mmCIF file of C-alpha atoms in Angstrom:
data_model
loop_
_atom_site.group_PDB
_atom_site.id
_atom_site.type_symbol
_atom_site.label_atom_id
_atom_site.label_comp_id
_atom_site.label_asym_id
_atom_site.label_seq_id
_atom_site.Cartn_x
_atom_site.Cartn_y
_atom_site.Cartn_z
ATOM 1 C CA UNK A 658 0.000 0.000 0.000
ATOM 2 C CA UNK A 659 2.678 2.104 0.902
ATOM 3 C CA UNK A 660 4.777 1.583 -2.498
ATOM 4 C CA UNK A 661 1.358 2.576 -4.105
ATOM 5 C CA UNK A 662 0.934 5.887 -2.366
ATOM 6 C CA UNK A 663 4.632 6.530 -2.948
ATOM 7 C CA UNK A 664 4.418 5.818 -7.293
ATOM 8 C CA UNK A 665 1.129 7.840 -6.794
ATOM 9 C CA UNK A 666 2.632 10.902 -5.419
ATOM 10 C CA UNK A 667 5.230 10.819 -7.938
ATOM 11 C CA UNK A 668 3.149 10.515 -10.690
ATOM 12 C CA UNK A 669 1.401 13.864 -9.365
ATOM 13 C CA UNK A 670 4.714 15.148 -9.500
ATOM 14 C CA UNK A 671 4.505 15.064 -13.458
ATOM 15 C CA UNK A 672 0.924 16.230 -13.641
ATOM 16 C CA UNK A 673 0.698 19.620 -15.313
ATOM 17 C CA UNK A 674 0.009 22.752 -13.550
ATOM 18 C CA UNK A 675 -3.627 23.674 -13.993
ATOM 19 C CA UNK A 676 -4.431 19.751 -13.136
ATOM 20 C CA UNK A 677 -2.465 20.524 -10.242
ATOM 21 C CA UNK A 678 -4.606 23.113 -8.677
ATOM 22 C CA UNK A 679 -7.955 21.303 -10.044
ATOM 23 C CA UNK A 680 -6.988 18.575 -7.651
ATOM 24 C CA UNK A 681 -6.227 20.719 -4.684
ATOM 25 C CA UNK A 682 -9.098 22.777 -5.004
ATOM 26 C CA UNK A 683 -11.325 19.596 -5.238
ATOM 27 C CA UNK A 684 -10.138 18.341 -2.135
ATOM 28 C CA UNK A 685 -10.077 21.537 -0.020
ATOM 29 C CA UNK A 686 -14.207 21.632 -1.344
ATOM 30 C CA UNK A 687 -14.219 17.798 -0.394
ATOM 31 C CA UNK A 688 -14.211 18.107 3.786
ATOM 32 C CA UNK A 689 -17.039 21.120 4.463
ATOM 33 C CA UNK A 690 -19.171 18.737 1.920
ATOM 34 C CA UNK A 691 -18.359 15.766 3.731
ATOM 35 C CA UNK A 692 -18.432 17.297 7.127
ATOM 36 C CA UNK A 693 -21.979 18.453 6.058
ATOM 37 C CA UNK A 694 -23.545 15.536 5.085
ATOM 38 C CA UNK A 695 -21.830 13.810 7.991
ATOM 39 C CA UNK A 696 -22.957 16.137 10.492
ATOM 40 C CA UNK A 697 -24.574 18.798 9.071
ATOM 41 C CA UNK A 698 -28.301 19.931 9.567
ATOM 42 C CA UNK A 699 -30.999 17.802 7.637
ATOM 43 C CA UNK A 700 -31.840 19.683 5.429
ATOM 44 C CA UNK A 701 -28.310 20.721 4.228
ATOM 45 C CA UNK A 702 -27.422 16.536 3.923
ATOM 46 C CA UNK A 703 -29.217 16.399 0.542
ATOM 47 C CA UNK A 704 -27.329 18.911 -1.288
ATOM 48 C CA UNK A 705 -24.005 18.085 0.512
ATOM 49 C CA UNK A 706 -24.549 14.495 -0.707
ATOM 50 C CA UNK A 707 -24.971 15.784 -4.292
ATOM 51 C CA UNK A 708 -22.489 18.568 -4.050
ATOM 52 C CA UNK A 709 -20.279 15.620 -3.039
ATOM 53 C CA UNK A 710 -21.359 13.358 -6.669
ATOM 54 C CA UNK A 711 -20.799 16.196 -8.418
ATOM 55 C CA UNK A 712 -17.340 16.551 -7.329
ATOM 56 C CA UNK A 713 -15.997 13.502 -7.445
ATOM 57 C CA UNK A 714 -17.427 13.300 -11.505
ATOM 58 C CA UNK A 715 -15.292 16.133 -11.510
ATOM 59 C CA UNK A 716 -11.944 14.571 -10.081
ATOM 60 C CA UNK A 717 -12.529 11.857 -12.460
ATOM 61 C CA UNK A 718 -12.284 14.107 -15.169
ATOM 62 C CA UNK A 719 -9.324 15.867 -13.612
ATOM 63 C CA UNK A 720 -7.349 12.414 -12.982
ATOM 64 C CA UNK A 721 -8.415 11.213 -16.504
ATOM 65 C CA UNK A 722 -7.140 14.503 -18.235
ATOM 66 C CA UNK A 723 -3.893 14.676 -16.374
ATOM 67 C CA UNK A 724 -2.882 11.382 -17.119
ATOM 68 C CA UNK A 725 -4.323 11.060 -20.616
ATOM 69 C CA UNK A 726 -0.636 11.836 -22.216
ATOM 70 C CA UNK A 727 0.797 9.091 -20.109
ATOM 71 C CA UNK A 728 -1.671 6.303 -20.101
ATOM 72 C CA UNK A 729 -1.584 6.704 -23.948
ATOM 73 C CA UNK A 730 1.878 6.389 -24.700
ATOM 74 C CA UNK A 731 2.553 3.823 -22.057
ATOM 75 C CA UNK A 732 -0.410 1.935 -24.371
ATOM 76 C CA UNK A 733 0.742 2.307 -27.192
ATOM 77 C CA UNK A 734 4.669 1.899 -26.621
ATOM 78 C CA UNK A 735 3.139 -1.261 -25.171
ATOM 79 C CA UNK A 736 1.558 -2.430 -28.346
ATOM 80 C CA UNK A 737 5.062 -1.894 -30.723
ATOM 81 C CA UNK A 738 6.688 -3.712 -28.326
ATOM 82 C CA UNK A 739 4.567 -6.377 -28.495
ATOM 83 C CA UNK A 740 4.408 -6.162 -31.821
ATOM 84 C CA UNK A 741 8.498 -6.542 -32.272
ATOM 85 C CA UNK A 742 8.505 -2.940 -33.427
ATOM 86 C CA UNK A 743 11.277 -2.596 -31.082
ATOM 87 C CA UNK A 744 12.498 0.627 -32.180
ATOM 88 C CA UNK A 745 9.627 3.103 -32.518
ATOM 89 C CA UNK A 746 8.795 1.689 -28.836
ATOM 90 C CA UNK A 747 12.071 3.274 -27.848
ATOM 91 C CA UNK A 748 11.315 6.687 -29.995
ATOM 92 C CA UNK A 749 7.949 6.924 -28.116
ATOM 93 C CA UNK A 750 9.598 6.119 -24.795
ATOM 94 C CA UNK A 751 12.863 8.461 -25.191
ATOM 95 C CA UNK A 752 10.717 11.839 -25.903
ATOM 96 C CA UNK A 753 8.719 10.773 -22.579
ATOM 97 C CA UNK A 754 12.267 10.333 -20.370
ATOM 98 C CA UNK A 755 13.896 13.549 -22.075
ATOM 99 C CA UNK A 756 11.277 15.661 -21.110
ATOM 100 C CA UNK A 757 11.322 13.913 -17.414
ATOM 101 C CA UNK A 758 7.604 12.256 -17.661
ATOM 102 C CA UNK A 759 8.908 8.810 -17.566
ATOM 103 C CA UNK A 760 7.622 6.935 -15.052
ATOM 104 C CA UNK A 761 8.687 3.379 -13.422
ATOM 105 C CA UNK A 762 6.601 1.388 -16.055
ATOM 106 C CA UNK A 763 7.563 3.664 -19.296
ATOM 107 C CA UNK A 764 11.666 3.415 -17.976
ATOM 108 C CA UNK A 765 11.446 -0.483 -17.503
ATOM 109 C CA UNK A 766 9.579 -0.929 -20.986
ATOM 110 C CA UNK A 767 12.057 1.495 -22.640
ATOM 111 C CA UNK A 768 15.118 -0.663 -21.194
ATOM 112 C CA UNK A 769 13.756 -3.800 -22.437
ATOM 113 C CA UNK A 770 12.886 -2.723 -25.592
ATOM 114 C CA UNK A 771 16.791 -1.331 -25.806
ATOM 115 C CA UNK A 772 17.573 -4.658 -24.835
ATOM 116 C CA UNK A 773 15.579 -6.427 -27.465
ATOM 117 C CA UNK A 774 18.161 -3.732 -29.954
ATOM 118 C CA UNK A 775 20.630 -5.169 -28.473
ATOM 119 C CA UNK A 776 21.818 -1.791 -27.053
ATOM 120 C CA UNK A 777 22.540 -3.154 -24.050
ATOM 121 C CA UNK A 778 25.031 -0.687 -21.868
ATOM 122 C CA UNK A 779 21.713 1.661 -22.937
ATOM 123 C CA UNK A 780 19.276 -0.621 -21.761
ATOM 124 C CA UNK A 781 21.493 -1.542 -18.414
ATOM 125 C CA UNK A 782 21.687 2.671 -17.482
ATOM 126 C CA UNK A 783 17.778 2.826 -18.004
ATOM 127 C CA UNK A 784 16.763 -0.122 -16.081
ATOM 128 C CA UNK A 785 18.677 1.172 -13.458
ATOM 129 C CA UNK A 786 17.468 4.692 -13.606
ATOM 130 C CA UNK A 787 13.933 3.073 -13.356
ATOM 131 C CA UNK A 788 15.336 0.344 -10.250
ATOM 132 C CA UNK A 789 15.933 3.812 -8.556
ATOM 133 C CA UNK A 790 12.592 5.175 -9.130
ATOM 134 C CA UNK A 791 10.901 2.009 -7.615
ATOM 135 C CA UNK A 792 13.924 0.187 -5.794
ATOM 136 C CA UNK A 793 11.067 -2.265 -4.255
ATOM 137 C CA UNK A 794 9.777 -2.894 -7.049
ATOM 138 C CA UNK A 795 10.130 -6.407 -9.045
ATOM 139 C CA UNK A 796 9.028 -5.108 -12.452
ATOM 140 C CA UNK A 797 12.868 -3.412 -13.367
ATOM 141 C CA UNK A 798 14.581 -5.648 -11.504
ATOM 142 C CA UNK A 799 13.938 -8.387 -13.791
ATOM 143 C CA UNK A 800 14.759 -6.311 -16.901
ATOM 144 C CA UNK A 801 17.554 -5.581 -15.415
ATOM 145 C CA UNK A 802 18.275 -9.173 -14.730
ATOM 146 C CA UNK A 803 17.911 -10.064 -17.831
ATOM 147 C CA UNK A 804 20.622 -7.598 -19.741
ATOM 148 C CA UNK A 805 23.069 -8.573 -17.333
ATOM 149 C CA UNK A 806 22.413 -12.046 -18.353
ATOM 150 C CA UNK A 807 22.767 -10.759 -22.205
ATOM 151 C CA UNK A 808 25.837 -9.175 -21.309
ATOM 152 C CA UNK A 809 27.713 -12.324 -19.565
ATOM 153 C CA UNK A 810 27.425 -10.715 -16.077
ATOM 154 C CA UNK A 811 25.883 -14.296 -15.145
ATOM 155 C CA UNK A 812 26.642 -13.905 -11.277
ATOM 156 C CA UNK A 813 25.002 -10.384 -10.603
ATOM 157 C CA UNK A 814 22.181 -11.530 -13.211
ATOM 158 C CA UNK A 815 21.698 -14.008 -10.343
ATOM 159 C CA UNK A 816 22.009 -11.734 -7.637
ATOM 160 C CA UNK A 817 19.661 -9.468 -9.506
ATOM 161 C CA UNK A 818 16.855 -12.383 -10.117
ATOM 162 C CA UNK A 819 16.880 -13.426 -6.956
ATOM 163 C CA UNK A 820 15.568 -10.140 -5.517
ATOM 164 C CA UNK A 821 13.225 -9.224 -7.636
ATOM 165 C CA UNK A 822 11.985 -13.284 -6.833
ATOM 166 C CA UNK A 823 11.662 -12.211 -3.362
ATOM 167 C CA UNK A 824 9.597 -8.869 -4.252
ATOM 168 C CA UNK A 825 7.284 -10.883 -6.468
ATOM 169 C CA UNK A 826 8.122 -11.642 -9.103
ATOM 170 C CA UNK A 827 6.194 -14.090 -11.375
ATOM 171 C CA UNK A 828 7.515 -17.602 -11.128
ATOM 172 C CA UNK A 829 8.856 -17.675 -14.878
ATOM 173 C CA UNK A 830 11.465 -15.365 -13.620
ATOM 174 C CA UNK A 831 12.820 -18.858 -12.257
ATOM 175 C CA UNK A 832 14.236 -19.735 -15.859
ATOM 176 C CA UNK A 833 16.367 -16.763 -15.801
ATOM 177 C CA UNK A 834 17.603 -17.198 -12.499
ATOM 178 C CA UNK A 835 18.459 -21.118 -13.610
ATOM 179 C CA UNK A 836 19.888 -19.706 -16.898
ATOM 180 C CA UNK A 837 22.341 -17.245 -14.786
ATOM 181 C CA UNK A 838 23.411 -19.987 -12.206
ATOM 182 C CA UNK A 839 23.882 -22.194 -14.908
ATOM 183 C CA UNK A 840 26.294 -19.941 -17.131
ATOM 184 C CA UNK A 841 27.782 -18.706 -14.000
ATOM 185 C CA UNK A 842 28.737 -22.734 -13.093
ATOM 186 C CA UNK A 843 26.403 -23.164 -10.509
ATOM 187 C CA UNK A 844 24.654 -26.282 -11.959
ATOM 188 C CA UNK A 845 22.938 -27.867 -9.116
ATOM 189 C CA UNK A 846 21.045 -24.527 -8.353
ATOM 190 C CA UNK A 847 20.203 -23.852 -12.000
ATOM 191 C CA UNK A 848 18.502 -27.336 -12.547
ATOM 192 C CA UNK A 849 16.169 -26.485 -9.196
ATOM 193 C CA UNK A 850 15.409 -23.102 -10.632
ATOM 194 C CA UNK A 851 14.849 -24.304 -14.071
ATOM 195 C CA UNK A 852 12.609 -26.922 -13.307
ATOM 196 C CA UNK A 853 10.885 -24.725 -11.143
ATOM 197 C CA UNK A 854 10.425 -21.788 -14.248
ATOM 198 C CA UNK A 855 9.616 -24.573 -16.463
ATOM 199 C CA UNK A 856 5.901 -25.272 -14.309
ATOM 200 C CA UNK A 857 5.439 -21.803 -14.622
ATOM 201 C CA UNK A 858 5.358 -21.357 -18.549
ATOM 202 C CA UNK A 859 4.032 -22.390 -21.862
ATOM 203 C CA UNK A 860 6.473 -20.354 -24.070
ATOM 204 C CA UNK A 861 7.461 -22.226 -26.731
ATOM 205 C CA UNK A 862 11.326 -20.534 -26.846
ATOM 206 C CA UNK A 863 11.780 -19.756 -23.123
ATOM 207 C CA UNK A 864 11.179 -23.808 -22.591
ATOM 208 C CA UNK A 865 13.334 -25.061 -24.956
ATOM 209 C CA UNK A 866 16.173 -23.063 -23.451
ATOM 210 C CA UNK A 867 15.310 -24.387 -20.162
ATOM 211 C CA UNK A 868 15.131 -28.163 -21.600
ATOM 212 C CA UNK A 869 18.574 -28.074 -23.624
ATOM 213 C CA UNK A 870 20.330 -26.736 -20.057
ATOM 214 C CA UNK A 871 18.582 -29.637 -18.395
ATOM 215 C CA UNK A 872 19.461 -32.199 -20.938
ATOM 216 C CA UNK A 873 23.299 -30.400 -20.310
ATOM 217 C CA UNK A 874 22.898 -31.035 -16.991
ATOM 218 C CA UNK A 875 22.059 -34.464 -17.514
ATOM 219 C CA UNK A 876 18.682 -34.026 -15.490
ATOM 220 C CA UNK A 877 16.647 -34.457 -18.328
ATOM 221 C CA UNK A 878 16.465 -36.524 -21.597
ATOM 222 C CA UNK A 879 15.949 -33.108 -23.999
ATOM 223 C CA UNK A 880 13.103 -31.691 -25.649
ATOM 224 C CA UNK A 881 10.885 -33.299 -28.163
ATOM 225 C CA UNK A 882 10.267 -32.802 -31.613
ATOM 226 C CA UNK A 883 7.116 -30.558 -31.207
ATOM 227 C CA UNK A 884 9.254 -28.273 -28.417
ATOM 228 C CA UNK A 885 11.885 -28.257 -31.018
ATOM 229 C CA UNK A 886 9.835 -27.112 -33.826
ATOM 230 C CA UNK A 887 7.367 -24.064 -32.112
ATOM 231 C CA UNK A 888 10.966 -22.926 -30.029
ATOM 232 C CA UNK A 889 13.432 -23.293 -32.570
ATOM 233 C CA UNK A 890 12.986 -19.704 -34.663
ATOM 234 C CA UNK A 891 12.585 -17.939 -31.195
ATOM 235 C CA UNK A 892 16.264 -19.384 -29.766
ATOM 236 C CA UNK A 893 17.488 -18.766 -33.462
ATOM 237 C CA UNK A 894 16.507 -15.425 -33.144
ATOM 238 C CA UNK A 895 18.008 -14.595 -29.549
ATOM 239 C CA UNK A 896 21.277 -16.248 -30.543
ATOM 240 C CA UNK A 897 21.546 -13.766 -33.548
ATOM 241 C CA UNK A 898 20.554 -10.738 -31.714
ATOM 242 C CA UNK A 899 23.098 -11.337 -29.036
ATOM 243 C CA UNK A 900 25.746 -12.412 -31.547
ATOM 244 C CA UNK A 901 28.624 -10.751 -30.147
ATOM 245 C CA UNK A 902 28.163 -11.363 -26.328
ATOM 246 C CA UNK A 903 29.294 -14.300 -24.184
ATOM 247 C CA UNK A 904 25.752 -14.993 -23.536
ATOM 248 C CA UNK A 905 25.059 -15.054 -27.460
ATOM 249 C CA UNK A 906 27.867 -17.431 -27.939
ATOM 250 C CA UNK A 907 26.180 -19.869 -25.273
ATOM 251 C CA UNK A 908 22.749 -19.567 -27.464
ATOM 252 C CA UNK A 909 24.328 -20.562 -30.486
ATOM 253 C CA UNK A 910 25.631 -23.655 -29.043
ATOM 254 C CA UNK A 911 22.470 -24.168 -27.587
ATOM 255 C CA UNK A 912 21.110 -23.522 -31.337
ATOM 256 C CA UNK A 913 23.880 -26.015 -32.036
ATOM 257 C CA UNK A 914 22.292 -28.932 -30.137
ATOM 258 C CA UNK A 915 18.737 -28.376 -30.885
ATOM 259 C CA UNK A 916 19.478 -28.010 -34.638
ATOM 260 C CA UNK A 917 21.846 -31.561 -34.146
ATOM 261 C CA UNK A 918 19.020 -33.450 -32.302
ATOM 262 C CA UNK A 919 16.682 -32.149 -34.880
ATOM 263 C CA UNK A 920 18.645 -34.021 -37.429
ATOM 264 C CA UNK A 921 18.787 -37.562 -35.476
#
């Protein structure tokens, strides 16, 4: 409750000034209204009561106008993510942070989308500018988990997974957390995290990566042909983006195996 009041307040912060002083008026009119049809004489209750409908309509409209710029952009830098338009996500998401209305969500979305560009120093500043915004939040955290793990830095990728694990993250985040302790040599610890991330999810890409580390580890006979076939173009795809990394390198050998076994 606490971390929600905080991200509220800051969120006023960014609110522009007329919206501002809509708010505080609205509330300063809020207690005689509320006070009157609390306490007030009978026949003053009735209009209090609708003096008091009337102005909340009106703070809805205030909120709704004030955040209309953000909400928007946050939706629709969303969408081109999701879409794999990687880089007009970041255009939409840089204007907000250079003009200082980027908030937790937009900053984390921003440094995963640099990350997906495989601009990751960029995405590693961002993610951390937004881990300083919310530093008990999970959400940045585990983009930030993840480019360490696309840079190589496999032990403070685990570090990093295992907090934002113990400030709630979703359960997936156990495949990254295996996939760090793994690269980082700690094999016994990645097999209990990646069997663990591997109840968690239905992706196609994340489970074959989770299956060929397993199969590695020799605590698991491999993935089958239909997990080869959906996962395949997804680990293909990661392997190539992070071409010139450590991490990279370990995808392609990865790619390697699953391309072998595909053969057999």
């Amino acid at each position: 409750m606490i971390h929600i009041l905080i991200e509220f307040w800051r969120g006023l912060q960014r609110w522009e000034g007329p919206a501002r002083l809509s708010l505080k008026l609205g509330l300063l009119a809020l207690i005689p209204l509320l006070l009157l049809w609390l306490a007030g004489p009978e026949s003053l209750r009735r209009p209090a009561l609708a003096g008091l409908c009337g102005l909340g309509l009106g703070l809805q409209m205030v909120f709704l106008w004030a955040w209309r710029g953000m909400l928007s952009d946050w939706t629709r830098a969303q969408r081109l993510y999701l879409d794999g338009d990687f880089e007009a996500a970041c255009d939409l998401l840089q204007s907000r942070r250079a003009a200082g209305r980027a908030d937790m969500r937009s900053l984390t979305l921003l440094g995963n989308a640099l990350r997906m560009r495989a601009l990751l120093e960029q995405s590693e500043t961002v993610l951390r500018e937004a881990q300083a915004a919310s530093p008990r939040h999970a959400f940045p955290l585990t983009g930030l988990g993840r480019t360490l793990l696309a840079r190589g830095r496999y032990a403070e990728a685990a570090d990093t997974f295992e907090t934002a694990i113990e400030r709630g993250a979703p359960e997936v985040v156990a495949l990254d957390l295996g996939e760090a302790h793994y690269h980082s040599g700690d094999v016994r610890s990645a097999v209990v995290h990646l069997q663990t991330g591997l109840d968690a999810t239905r992706d196609s890409g994340r489970r074959l990566i989770a299956e060929l580390l397993l199969q590695r580890a020799d605590a698991a006979a491999g993935p089958d042909e239909g997990l080869l076939q959906e996962g395949l173009p997804w680990l293909e795809a990661q392997a190539g983006r992070y071409a010139s990394t450590d991490y990279g390198r370990a995808l392609q050998s990865l790619l390697d195996t699953a391309l072998t076994a595909r053969k057999l």
